[in-house]
Every structure is written in structure tokens, then in C-alpha cells.
PDB file of C-alpha atoms in Angstrom:
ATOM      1  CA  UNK P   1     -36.257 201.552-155.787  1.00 56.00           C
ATOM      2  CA  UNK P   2     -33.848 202.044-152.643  1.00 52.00           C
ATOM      3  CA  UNK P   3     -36.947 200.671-150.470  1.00 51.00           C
ATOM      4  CA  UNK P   4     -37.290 198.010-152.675  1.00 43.00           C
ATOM      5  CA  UNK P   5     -33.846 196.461-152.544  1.00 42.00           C
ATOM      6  CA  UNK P   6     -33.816 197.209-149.123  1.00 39.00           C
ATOM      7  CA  UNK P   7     -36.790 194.950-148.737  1.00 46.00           C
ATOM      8  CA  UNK P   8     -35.012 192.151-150.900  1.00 49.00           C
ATOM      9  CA  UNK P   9     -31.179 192.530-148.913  1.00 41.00           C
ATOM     10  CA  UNK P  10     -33.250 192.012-145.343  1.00 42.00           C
ATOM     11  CA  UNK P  11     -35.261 189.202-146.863  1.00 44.00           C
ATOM     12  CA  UNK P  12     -31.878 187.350-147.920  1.00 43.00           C
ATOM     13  CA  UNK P  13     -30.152 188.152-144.871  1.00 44.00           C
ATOM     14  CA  UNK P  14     -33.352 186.676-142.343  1.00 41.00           C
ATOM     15  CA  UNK P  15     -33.254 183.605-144.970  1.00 43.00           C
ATOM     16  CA  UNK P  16     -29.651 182.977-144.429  1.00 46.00           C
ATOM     17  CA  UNK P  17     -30.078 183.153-140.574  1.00 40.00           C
ATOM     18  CA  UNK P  18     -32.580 180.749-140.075  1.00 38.00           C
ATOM     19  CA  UNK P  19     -31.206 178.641-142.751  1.00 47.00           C
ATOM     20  CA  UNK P  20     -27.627 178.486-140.745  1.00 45.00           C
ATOM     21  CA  UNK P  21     -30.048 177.845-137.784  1.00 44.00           C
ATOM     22  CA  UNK P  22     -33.092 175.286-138.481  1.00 42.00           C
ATOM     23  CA  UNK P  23     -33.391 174.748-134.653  1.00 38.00           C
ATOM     24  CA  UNK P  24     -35.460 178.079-134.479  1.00 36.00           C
ATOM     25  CA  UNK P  25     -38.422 177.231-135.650  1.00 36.00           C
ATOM     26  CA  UNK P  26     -38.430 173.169-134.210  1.00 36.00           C
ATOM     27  CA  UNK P  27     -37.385 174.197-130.445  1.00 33.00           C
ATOM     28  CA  UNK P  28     -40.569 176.828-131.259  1.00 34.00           C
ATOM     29  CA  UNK P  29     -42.590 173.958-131.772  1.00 34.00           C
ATOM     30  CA  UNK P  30     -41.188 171.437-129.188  1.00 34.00           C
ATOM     31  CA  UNK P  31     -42.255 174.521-126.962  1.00 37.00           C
ATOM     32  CA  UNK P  32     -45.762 174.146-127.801  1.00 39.00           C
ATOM     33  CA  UNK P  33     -46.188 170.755-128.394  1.00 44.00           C
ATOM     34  CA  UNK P  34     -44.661 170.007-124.800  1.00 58.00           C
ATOM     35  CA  UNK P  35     -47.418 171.735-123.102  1.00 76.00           C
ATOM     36  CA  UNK P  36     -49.643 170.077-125.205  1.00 86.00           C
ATOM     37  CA  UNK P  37     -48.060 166.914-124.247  1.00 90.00           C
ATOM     38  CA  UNK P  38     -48.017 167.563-120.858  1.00 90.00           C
ATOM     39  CA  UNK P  39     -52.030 168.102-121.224  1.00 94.00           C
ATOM     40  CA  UNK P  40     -52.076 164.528-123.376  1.00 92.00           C
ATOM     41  CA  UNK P  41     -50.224 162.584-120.591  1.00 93.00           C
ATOM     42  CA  UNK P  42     -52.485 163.506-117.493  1.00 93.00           C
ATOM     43  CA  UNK P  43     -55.616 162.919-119.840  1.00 94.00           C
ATOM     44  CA  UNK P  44     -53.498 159.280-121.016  1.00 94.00           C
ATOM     45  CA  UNK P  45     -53.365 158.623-117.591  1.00 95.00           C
ATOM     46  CA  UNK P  46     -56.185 160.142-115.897  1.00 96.00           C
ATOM     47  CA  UNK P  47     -54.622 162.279-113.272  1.00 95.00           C
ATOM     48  CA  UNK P  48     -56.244 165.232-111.702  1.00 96.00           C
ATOM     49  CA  UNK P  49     -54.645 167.923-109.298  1.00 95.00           C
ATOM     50  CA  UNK P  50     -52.006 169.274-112.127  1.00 94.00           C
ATOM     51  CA  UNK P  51     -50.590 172.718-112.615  1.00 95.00           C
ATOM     52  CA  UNK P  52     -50.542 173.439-116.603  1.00 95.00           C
ATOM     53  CA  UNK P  53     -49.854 176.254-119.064  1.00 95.00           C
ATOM     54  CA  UNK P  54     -51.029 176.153-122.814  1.00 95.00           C
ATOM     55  CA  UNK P  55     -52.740 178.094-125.229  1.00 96.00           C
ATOM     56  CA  UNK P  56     -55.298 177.150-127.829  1.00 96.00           C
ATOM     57  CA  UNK P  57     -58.338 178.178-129.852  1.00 97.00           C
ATOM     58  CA  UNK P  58     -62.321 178.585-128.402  1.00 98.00           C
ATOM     59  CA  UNK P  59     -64.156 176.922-130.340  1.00 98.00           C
ATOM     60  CA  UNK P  60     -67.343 177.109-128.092  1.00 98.00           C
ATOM     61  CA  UNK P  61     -68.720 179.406-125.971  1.00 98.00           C
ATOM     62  CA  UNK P  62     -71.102 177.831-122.945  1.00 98.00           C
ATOM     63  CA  UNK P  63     -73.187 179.380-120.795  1.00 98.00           C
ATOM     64  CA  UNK P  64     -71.913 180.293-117.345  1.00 97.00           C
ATOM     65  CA  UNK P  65     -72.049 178.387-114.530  1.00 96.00           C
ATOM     66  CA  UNK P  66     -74.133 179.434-111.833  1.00 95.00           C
ATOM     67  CA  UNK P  67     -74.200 176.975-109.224  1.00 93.00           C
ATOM     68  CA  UNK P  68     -72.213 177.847-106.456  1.00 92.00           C
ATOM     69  CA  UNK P  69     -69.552 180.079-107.604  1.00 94.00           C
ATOM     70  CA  UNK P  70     -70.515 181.373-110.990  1.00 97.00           C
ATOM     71  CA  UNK P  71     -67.904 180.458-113.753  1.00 98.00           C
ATOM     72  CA  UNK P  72     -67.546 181.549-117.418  1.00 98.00           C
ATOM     73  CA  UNK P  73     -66.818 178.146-119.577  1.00 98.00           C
ATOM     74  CA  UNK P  74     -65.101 177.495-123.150  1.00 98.00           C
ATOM     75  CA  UNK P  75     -63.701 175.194-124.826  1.00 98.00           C
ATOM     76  CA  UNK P  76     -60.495 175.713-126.335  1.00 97.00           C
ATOM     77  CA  UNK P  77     -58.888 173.370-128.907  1.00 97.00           C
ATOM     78  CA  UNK P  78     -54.896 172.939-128.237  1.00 95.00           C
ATOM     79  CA  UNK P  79     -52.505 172.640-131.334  1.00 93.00           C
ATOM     80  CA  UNK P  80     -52.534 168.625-130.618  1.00 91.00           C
ATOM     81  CA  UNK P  81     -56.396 168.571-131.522  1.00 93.00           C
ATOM     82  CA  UNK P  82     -57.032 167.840-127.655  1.00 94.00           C
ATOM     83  CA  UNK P  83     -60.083 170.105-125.784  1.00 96.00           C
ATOM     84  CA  UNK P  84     -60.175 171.739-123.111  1.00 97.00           C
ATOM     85  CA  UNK P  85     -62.908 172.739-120.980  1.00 98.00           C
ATOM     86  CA  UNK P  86     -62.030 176.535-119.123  1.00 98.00           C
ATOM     87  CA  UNK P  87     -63.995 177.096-116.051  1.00 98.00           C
ATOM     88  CA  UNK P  88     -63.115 180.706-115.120  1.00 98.00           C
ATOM     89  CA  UNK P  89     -64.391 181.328-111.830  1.00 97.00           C
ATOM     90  CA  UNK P  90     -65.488 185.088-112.390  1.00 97.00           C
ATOM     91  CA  UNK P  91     -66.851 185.317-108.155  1.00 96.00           C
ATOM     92  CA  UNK P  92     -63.090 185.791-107.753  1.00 96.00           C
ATOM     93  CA  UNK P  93     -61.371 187.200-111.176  1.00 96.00           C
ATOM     94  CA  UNK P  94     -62.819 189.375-114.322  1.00 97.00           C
ATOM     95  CA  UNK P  95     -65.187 188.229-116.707  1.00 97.00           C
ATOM     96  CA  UNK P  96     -63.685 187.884-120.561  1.00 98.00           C
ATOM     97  CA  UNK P  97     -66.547 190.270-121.782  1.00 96.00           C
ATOM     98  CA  UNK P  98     -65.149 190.238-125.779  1.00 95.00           C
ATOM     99  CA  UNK P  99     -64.497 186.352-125.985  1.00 98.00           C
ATOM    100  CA  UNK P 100     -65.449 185.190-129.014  1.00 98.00           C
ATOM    101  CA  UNK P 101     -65.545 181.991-131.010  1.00 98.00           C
ATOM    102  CA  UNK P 102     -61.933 181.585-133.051  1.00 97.00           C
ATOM    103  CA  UNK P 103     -60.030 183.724-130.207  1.00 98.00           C
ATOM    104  CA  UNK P 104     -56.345 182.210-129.160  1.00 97.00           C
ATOM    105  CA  UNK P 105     -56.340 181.980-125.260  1.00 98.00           C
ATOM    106  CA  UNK P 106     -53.479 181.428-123.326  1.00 97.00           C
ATOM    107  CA  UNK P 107     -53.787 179.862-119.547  1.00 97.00           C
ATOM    108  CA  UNK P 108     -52.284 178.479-116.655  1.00 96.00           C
ATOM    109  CA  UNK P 109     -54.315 176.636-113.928  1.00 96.00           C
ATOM    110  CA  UNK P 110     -54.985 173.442-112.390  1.00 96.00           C
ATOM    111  CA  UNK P 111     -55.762 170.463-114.922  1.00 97.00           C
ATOM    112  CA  UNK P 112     -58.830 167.375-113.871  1.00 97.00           C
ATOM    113  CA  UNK P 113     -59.386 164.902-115.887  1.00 97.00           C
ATOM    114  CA  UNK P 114     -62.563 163.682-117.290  1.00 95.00           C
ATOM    115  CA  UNK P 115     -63.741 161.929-120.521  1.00 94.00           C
ATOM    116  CA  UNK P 116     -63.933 165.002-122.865  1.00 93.00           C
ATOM    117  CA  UNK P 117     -60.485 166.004-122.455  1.00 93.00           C
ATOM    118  CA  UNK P 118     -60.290 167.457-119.092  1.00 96.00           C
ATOM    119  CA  UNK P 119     -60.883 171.017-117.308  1.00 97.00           C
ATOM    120  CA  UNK P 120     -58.777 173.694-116.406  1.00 97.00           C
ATOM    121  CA  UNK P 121     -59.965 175.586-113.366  1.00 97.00           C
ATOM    122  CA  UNK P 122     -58.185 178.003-111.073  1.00 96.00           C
ATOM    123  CA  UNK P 123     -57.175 180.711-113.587  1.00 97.00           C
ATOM    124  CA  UNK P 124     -57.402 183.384-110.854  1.00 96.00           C
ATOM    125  CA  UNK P 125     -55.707 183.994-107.971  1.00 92.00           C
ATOM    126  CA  UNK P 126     -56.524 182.581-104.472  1.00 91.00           C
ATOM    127  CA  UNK P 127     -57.709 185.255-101.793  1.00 90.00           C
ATOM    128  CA  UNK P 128     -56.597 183.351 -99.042  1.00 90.00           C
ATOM    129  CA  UNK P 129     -53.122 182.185-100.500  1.00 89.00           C
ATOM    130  CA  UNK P 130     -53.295 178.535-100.275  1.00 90.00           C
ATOM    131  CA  UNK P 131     -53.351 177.436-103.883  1.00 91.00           C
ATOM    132  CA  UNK P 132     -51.078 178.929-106.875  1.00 92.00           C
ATOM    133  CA  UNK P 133     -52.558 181.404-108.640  1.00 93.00           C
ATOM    134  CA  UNK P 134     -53.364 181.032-112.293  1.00 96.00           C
ATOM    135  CA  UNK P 135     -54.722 183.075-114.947  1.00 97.00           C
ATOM    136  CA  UNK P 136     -56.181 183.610-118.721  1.00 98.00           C
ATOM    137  CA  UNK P 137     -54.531 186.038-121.086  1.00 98.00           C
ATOM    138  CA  UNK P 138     -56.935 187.090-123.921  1.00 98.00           C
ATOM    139  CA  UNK P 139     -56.023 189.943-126.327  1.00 97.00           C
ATOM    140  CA  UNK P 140     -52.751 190.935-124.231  1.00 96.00           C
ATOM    141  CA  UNK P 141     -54.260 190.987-121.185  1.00 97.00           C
ATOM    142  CA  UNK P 142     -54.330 189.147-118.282  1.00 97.00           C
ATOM    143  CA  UNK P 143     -57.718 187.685-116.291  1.00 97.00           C
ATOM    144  CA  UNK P 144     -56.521 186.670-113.084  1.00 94.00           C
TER     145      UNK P 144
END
């Protein structure tokens, strides 16, 4: 019974916080939504070359690329409904061996622009330390 109106008390108490305090949960989703923006803006205006962070769902899994420097590709679907096609260039970083279809992945790398909603390549790091480094986080950890 103690447990139980423990339960209740915290409940009020976390109610009453982030009712004195509706800013929580919108600057949580300005958060997201501006990375999604940014995303929606280069695609708008069909620029190329851009450093971006997001996160979003795969809902695809396509065979790797093999030409040249192999890369593993997905398609992840942002919170704004936009795709994404991930090349992860896996010559220079790991492999996500337990990717699956419905997994949240998080990235940062350089955005190009085509018709389907763009790429994101260069989630790893660069060997010879001319270009940032980006990077996939799957599960809690990092694929850079």
C-alpha cells in the first residue's frame, strides 16, 4: 500500500512539473524537427556538400554497394516523413551486422541531394584528416 501511494505522490508531483513547464516537451520537439528541417531545406533547395545530424527509422535494407569502396545502404524515414538514403562506407568503418528493418538510427555525415530525398555519406571518420568525421549510432553504439 506504501508502494502504491508512493507511485501515485511521484506521479502528481512529475504532472505538476511539466504542467508549470509546457516548454519541455515542445523545445524536445523543435529539437528534432530542426534537424529534420535542416534535411527539408537542402532537399527544397537542392544543395549538396552539407554536414547534418538526425535520427530516423530503416525502413529498408539494400544490398551493399560494391563498386569501388563497398558501402552498406538503408533507408531511414525521419520524423518529417522525409527518406534518407545511408551509404556507410564499411572499407573504412564497421559494418552494422544486427540492422534490422524498424531500428531507430541516429547519424551525422555529409548530406547530397538527389530526387528521392537525398544521401548521407561519410559516417566514418577520414584516415587522412581532411574531411569531418561522421558516424552512425545503432543500439548505443557508435559506427564510425
Amino acid at each position: 500500500m506504501k508502494k502504491l501511494l508512493l507511485i501515485i505522490l511521484a506521479g502528481f508531483a512529475l504532472f505538476s512539473v511539466l504542467e508549470n513547464n509546457p516548454s519541455f516537451f515542445q523545445s524536445y520537439r523543435q529539437q528534432s524537427s530542426g534537424t529534420d528541417q535542416a534535411i527539408a531545406d537542402a532537399y527544397d533547395k537542392q544543395q549538396s556538400d552539407i554536414q547534418v545530424s538526425g535520427a530516423g527509422v530503416v525502413i529498408r535494407i539494400l544490398p551493399d554497394d560494391n563498386d569501388g569502396s563497398r558501402h552498406q545502404r538503408f533507408i531511414l524515414r525521419l520524423a518529417s516523413g522525409q527518406t534518407l538514403l545511408i551509404a556507410h562506407n564499411i572499407d573504412l568503418a564497421p559494418r552494422i551486422d544486427a540492422l534490422r528493418e524498424g531500428d531507430r538510427v541516429e547519424f551525422y555525415g555529409e548530406y547530397e541531394w538527389n530526387a528521392k530525398g537525398g544521401v548521407v555519406h561519410w559516417t566514418h571518420h577520414d584516415p587522412a584528416g581532411r574531411h569531418l568525421s561522421g558516424w552512425l549510432k545503432h543500439d548505443g553504439e557508435i559506427y564510425q
